[in-house]
Every structure is written in C-alpha cells, then in structure tokens.
Short mmCIF file of C-alpha atoms and ligand atoms in Angstrom, two decimals:
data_model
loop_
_atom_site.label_atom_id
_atom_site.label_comp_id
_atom_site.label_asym_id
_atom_site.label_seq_id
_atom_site.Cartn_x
_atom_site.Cartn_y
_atom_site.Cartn_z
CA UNK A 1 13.27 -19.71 20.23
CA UNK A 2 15.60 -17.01 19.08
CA UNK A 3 16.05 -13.87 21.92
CA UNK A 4 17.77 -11.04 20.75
CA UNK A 5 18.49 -7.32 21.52
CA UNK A 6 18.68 -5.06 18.53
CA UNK A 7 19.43 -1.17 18.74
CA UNK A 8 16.73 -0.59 16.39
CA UNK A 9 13.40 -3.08 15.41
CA UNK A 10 12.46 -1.95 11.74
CA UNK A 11 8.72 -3.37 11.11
CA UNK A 12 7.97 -2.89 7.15
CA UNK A 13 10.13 -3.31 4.28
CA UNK A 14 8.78 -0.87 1.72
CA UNK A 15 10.80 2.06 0.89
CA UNK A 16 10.68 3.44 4.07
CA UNK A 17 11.86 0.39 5.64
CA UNK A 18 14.52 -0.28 3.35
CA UNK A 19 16.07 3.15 3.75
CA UNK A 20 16.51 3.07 7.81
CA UNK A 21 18.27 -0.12 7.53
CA UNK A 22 20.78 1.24 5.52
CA UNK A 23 20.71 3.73 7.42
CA UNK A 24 21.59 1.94 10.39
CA UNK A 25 24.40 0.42 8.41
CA UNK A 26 25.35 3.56 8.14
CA UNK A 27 25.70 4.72 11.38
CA UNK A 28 26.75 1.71 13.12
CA UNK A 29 23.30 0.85 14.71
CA UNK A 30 22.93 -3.08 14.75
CA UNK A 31 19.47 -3.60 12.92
CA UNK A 32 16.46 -5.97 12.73
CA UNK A 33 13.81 -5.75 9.84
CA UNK A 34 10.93 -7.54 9.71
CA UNK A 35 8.76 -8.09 6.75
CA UNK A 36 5.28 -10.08 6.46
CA UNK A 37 5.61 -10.68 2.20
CA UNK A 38 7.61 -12.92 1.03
CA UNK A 39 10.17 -10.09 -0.27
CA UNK A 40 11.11 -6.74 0.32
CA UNK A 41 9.72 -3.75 -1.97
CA UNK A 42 6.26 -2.77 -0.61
CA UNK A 43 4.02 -0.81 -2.56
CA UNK A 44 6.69 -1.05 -4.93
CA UNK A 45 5.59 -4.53 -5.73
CA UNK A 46 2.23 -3.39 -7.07
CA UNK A 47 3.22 -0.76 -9.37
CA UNK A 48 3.02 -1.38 -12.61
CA UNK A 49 3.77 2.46 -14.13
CA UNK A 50 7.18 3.80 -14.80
CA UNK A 51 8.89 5.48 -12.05
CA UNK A 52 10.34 8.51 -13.41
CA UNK A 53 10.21 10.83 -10.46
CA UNK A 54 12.57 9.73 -7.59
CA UNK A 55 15.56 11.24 -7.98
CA UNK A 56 18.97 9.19 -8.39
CA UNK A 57 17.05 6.07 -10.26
CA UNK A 58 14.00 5.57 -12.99
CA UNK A 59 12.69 2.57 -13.16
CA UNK A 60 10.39 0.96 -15.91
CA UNK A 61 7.94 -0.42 -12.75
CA UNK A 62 7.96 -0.85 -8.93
CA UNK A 63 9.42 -3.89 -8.87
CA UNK A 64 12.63 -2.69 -11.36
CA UNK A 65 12.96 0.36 -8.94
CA UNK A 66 12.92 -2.15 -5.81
CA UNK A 67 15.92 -4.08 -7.15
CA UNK A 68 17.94 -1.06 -7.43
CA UNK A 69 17.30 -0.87 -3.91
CA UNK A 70 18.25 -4.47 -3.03
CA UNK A 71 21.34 -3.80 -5.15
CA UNK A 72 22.24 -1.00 -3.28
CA UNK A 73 21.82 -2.62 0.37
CA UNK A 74 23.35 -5.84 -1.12
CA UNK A 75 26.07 -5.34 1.49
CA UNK A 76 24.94 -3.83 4.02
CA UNK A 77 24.62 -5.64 7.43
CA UNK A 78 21.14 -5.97 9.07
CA UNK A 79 19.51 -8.68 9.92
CA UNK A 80 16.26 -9.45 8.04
CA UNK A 81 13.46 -11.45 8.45
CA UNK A 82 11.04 -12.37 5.81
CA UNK A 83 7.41 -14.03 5.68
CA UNK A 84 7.18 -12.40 9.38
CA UNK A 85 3.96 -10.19 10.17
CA UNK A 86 4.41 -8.28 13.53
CA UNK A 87 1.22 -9.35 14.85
CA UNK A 88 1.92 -8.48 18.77
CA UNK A 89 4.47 -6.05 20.16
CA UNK A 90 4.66 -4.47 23.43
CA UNK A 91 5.89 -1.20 22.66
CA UNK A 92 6.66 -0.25 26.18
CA UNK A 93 9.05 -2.84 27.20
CA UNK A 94 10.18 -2.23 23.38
CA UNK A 95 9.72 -6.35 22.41
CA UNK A 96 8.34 -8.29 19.49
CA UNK A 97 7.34 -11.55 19.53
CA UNK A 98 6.79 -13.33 16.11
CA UNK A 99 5.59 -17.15 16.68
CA UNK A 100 7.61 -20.10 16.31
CA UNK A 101 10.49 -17.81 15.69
CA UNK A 102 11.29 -15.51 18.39
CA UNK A 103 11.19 -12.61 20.84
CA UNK A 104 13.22 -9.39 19.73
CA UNK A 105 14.13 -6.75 21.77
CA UNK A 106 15.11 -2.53 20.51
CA UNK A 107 16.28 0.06 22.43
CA UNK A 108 14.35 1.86 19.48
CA UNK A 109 11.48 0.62 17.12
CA UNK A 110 10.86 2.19 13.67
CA UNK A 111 7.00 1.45 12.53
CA UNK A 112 7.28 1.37 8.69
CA UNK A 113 4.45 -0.43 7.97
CA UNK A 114 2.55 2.08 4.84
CA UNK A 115 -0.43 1.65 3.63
CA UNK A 116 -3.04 -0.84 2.44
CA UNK A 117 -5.50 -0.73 -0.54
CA UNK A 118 -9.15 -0.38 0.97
CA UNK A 119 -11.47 -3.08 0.02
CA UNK A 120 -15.02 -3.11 -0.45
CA UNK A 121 -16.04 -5.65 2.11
CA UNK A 122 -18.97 -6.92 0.03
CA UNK A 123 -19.86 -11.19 -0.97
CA UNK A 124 -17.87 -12.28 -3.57
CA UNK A 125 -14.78 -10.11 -2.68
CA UNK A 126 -11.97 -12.64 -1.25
CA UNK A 127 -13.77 -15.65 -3.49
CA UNK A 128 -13.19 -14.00 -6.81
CA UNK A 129 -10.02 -12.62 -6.06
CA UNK A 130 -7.58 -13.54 -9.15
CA UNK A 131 -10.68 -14.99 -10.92
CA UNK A 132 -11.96 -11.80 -12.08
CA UNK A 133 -10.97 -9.69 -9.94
CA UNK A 134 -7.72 -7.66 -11.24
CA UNK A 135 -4.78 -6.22 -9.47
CA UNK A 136 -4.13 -3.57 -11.65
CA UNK A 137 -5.28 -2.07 -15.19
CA UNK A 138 -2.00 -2.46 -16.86
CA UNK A 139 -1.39 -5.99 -16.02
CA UNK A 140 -4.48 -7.23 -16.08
CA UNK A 141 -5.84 -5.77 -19.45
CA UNK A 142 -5.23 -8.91 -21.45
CA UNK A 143 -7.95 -10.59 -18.60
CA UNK A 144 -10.89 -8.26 -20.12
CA UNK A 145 -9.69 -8.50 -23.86
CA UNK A 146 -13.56 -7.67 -25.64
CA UNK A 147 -15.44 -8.19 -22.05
CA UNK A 148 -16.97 -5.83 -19.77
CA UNK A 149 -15.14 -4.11 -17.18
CA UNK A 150 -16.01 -2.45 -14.44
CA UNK A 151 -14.24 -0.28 -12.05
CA UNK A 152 -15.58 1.03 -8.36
CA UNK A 153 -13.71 4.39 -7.38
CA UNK A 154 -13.90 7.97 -8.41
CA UNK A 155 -10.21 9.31 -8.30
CA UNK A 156 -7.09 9.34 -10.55
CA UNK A 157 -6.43 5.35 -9.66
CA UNK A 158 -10.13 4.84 -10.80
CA UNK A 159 -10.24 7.03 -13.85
CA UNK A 160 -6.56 5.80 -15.50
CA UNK A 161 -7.34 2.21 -14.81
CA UNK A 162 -10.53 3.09 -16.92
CA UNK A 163 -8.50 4.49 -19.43
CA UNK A 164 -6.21 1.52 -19.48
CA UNK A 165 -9.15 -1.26 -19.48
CA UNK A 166 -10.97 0.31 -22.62
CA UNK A 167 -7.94 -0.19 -25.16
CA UNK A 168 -8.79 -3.97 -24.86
CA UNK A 169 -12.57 -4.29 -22.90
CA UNK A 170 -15.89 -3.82 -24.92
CA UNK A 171 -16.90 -1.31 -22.23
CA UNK A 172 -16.20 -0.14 -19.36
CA UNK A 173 -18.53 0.91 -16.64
CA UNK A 174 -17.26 3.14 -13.57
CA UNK A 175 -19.10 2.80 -10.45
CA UNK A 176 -18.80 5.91 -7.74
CA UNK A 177 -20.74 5.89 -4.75
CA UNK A 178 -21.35 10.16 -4.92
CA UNK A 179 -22.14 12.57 -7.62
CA UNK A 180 -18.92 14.44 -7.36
CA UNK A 181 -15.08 12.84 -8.03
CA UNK A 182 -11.89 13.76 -6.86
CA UNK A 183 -9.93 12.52 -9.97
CA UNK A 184 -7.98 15.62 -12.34
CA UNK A 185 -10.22 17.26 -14.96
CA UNK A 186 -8.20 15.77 -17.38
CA UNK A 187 -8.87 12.47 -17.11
CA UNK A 188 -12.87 12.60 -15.92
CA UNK A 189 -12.98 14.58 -19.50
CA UNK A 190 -11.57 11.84 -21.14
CA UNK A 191 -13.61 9.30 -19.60
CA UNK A 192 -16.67 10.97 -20.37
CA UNK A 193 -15.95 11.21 -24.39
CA UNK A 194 -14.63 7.72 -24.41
CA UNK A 195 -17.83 5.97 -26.09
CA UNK A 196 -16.46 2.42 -24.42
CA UNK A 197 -17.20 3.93 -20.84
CA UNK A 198 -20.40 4.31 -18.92
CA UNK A 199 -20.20 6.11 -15.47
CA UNK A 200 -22.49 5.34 -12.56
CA UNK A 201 -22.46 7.97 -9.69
CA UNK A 202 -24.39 7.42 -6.16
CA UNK A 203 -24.08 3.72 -7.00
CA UNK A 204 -22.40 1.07 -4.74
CA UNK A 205 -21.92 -2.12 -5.20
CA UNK A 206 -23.54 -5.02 -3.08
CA UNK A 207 -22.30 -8.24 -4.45
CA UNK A 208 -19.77 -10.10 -6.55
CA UNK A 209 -21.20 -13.88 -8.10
CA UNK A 210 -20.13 -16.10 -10.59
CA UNK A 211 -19.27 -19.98 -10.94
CA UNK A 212 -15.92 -19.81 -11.06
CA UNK A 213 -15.07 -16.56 -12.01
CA UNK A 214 -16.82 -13.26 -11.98
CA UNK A 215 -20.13 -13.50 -13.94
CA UNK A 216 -22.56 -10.75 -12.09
CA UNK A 217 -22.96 -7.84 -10.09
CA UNK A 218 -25.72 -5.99 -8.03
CA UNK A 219 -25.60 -2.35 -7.88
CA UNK A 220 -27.54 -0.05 -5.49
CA UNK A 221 -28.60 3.29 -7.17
CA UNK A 222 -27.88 5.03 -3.08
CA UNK A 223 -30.60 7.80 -4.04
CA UNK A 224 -33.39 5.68 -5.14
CA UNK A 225 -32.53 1.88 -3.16
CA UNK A 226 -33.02 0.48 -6.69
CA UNK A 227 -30.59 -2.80 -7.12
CA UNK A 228 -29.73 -3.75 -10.79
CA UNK A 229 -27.77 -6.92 -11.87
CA UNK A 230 -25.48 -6.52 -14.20
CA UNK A 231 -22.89 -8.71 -16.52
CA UNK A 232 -19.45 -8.06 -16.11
CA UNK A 233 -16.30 -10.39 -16.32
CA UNK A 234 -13.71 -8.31 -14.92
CA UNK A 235 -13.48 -5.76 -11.52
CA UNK A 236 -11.00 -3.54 -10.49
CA UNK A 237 -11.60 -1.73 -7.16
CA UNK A 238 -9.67 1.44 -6.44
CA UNK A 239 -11.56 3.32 -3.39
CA UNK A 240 -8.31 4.45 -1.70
CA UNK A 241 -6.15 3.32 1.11
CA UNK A 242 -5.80 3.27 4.88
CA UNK A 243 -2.54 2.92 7.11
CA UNK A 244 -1.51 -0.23 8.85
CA UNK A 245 -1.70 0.76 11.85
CA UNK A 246 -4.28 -1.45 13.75
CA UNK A 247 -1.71 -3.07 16.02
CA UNK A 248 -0.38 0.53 17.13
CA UNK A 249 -3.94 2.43 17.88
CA UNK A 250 -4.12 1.64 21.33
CA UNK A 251 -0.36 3.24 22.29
CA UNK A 252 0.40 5.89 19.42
CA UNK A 253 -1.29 9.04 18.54
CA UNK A 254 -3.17 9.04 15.21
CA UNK A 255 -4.97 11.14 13.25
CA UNK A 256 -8.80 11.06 12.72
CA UNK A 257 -8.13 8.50 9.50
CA UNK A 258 -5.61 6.44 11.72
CA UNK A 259 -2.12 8.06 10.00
CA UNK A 260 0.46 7.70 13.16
CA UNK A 261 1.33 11.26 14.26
CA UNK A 262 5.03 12.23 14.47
CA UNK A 263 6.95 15.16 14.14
CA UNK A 264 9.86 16.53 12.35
CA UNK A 265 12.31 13.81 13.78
CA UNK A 266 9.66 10.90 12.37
CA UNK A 267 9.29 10.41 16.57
CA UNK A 268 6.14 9.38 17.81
CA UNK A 269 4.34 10.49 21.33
CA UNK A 270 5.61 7.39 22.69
CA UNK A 271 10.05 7.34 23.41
CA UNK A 272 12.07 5.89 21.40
CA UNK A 273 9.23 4.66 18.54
CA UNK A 274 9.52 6.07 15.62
CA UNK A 275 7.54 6.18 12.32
CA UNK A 276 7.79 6.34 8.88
CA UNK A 277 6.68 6.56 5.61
CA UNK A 278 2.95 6.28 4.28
CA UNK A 279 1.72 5.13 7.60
CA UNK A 280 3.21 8.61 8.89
CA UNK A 281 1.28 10.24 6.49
CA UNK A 282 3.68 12.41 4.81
CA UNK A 283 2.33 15.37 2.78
CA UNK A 284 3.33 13.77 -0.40
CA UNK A 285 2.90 10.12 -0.05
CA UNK A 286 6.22 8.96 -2.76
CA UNK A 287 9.12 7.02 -2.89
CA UNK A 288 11.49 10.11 -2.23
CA UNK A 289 10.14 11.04 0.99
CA UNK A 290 9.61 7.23 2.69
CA UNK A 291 13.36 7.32 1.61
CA UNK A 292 13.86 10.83 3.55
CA UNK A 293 11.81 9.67 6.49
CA UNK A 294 13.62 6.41 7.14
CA UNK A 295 17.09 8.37 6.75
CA UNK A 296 15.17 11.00 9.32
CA UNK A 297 14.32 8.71 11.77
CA UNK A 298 17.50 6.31 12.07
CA UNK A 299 19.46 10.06 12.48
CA UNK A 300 17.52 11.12 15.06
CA UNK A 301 18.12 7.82 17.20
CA UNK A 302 21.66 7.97 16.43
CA UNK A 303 22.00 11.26 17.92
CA UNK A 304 19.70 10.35 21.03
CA UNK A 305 22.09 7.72 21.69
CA UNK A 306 24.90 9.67 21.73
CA UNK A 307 23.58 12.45 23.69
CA UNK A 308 22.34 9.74 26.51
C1 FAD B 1 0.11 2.12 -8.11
C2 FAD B 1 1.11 2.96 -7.36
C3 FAD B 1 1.92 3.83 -8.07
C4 FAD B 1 2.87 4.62 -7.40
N1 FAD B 1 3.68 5.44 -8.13
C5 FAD B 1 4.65 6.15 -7.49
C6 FAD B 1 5.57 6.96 -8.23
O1 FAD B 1 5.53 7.04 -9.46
N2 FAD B 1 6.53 7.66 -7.52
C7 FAD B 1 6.62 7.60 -6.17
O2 FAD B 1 7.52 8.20 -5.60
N3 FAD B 1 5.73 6.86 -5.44
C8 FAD B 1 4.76 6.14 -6.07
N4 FAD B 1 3.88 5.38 -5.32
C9 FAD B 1 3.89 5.49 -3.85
C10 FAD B 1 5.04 4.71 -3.18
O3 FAD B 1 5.08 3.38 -3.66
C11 FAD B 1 4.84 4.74 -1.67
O4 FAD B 1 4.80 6.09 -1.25
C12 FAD B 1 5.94 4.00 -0.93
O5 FAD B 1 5.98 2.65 -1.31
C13 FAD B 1 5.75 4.08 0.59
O6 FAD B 1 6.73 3.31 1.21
P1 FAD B 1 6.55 2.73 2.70
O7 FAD B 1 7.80 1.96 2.98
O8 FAD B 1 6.18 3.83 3.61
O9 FAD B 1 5.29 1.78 2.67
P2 FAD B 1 4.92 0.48 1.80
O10 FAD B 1 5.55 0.55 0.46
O11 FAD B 1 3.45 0.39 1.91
O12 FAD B 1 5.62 -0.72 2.59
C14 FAD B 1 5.16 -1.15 3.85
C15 FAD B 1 5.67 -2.56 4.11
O13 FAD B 1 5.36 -2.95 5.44
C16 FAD B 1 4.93 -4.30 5.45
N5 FAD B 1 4.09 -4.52 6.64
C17 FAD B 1 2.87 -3.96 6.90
N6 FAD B 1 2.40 -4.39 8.09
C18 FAD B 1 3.35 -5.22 8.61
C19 FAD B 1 3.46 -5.95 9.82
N7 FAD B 1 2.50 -5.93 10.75
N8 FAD B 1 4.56 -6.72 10.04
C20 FAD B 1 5.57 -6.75 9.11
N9 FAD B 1 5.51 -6.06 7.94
C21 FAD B 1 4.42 -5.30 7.69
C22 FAD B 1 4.18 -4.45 4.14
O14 FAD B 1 4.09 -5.80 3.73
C23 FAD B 1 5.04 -3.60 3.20
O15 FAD B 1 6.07 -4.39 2.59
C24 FAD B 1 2.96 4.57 -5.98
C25 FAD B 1 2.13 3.68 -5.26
C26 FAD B 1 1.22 2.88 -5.94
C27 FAD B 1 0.35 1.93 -5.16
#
C-alpha cells in the first residue's frame, strides 16, 4: 500500500480538475489527481455538439476539446490516478484512502467532482441501458432510424434531442411530468409544428420492458392516475443533473439542491478544501469557468502557503 503526502489532493478530472493540476504545475505545488473513469475529460466525454464557445480552442465535440487539454498538460508533472473513485475521505485529517491502492495525504484538497445526469429510477432503467436506451440524440440517431422515440424531459436537452431524433425516427413522443417547460421558445415552437412529434405533459413514466431491448412503456397521465402502454424502441432521458457531492454532505456546506458552497477563492467552510467547477455551482455552468475555478482555487492555496 502506497502512503503519500501531496500539497494538494485533486478529486475529478473534468475541466475543472484538469485546470488545477496544471495549475499546480504551475506554481510549484506537488499534485495528486484522482479520477474514477477510465480517462480524463468529464462531461467532456459526453458531448457530442461542437464546442465553439471557450475561448483559446473550438472543438468539433467534447472529446476533440478534451485532447487539446491532454495536449496541453502533456508535460506537466502531477501525479494521476485513473479508474480510482474517492469513495471515503476524511476531510479533517485531509486523507484519502482508495482500496487496494493506497492512503494519500494533502495539506489542501480540491473537490472537482461536477455533475451527474439525473436518472429516472424506474424498472427497466439499468437493464436496458445501451439496448434501447441512448446516450445522446446525435450519436444515437442511427439506433431509432424509422422507430419510435421517445424522450422524458421538458428543457433545451429534451427539446434538441427531439429535434435531432425526428430527422431519422417515425415519431417522436416527449414525455414531461408538468404542463409548463423550461426549454427556449424557439425550440418548444418547433417541436410543436414538427408533425413527427407528439408531446405528453403531466405524464411520467413508470416502467421500461422489453426482451432484449426496449419494446414497451407505461405512462401515468399524473392528473387523472390513468397508465397507458405504449410501443417505443428507443429512450432518451434528459431530466437534469445533480452534483456529486454525496460523500461531502456531512462536512461541507451545500445549498438546498446539494451544490457545495464556496466563495470567491473556490474555498469551502471547511480549511484548506476547496471546490470547483459544476459541483460548485457556478452561475454559468461551462468549460471556461471550471477552467477559471480550478486556476482560482490552486492560486488561492498557493498564496495561503506562502503567507503561513
Ligand atoms: C451535452 C453537454 C454539452 C455541453 N456543451 C458545452 C459547451 O458547448 N460549452 C461549455 O463551455 N460547456 C459545455 N458543457 C458543460 C461542461 O462540459 C461542464 O461545465 C464542464 O465539464 C464542468 O467541468 P467539471 O470539471 O466541473 O465537471 P465534470 O466535467 O462533470 O467532471 C467531473 C469529473 O469528476 C469525476 N468524479 C466524480 N466523482 C468522483 C469521485 N468520487 N472520485 C473520483 N472522480 C470523481 C467524474 O468522473 C468526472 O470525470 C456541456 C455539457 C454537456 C453535458
């Protein structure tokens, strides 16, 4: 078992991530980052649109965007540890234990750990994942090529992955679980005069089923507790997302949705932990200001060192 001391514990390797270990490069801070995927990139890794508005860089997807950033750290020194989900950390004694591989130790911690898509929690949900169930619109389009579609969410994500489906489905059919959506005008008009799409508001769904792959769904009408069955072969659920920050709740301020509170120095309540990026819940949740925040927060410690 490895034991180490680091002068800063990065946990996350989106954006956010990615910036404050260059950043500790930067400034001579000796750096640990720690990554549960298989690869660096984040959110970055499930993008599928162009990326035309971080400044510096456009990229034709996430994942193009991501190597310019693993070009750009190519040489920088940190030490970084893949396929390794913080699952316990003891934030006052500053120590992170990941099994069968070792116990860290930071005189600082950075929490860049974003955000997560929110799932529907329903039957059928993990089994049919990949087997009807699609990651994204663009990707995935080919999957639903003259089948029926149908998408659960009532904002932008919802309504452009509608758009996207109908060039190749028969139909479309969005499910929203109130009357009223939050997507832009724009695209709920276009929705609506798209003869391919059918909209279904105060409707949730109940349950995914299918031999192999998707086959069927049951829909609650939430007004009248009617249930309907319906045929679909593909499902794309876009209802949001919610910050990883389980493992932190018990130690670090949040806000009522769970976002960890900092302020202007990406510090949390507790010394010396820091956080950044979506988790932190910045007012525009982008590429440019993870970047900003990780840059933020490896600054700050730098000069807290130096001033101790
Ligand atoms: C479809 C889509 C399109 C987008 N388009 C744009 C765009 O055009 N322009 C733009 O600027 N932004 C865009 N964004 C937003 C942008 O991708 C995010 O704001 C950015 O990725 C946030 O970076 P982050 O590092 O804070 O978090 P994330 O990218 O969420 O990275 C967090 C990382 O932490 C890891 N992690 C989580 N928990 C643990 C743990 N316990 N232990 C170890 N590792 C952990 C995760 O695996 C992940 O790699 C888009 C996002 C999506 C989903």
């Amino acid at each position: 078992m490895n034991e180490k001391k680091f002068d800063v514990i990065i946990i996350g390797g989106g954006p956010a991530g990615i910036s404050a270990a260059l950043w500790c490069d930067e400034l001579g801070l000796d750096a640990l980052l720690l990554e549960s995927q298989g690869e660096l990139g984040g959110q970055l890794l499930w993008t599928f649109n162009e990326i035309q508005n971080h400044l510096g860089a456009e990229a034709k997807d996430g994942r193009q965007m991501r190597d310019h950033f693993l070009n750009q750290i190519e040489k920088r020194r940190f030490t970084k540890i893949l396929n390794s989900e913080v699952t316990g950390i003891d934030l006052a004694a500053k120590t992170v234990t990941l099994a069968g591989v070792g116990r860290f130790e930071g005189e600082s911690i950075v929490i860049a750990t974003g955000v997560g898509r929110r799932r529907l929690n329903i039957e059928g949900e993990n089994k049919f994942q990949g087997k009807g169930i699609l990651r994204s619109g663009k990707p995935d389009k080919d999957q639903v090529k003259d089948k029926v579609a149908l998408i659960v969410g009532g904002g932008d994500a919802a309504f452009e992955n509608t758009q996207i489906l109908s060039e190749t489905a028969s139909k479309v059919i969005l499910v929203h679980r109130r009357k009223e959506f939050s997507a832009r005008e724009e695209f709920i008009a276009s929705a609506k005069n798209n003869p391919k799409v059918e909209i279904l508001t105060d409707s949730v769904l109940n349950r995914i089923s299918g031999r192999k792959r998707v086959e069927e769904v049951e829909i609650k009408d939430i007004k009248t507790n009617a249930v309907n069955s319906l045929a679909v072969q593909g499902i794309l659920v876009r209802i949001g997302v919610k910050p990883n920050s389980e493992l932190f709740r018990n130690d670090l301020e949040t806000d009522a949705r769970g976002y960890l509170k900092v302020d202007q120095n990406c510090a949390t309540n507790v010394t010396n932990i820091f956080a950044v990026g979506d988790v932190a819940n910045p007012a525009s949740p982008t590429v440019s200001s993870a970047v900003g925040m990780g840059a933020t927060a490896i600054k700050s410690i730098r000069l807290r060192l130096k001033s101790s």
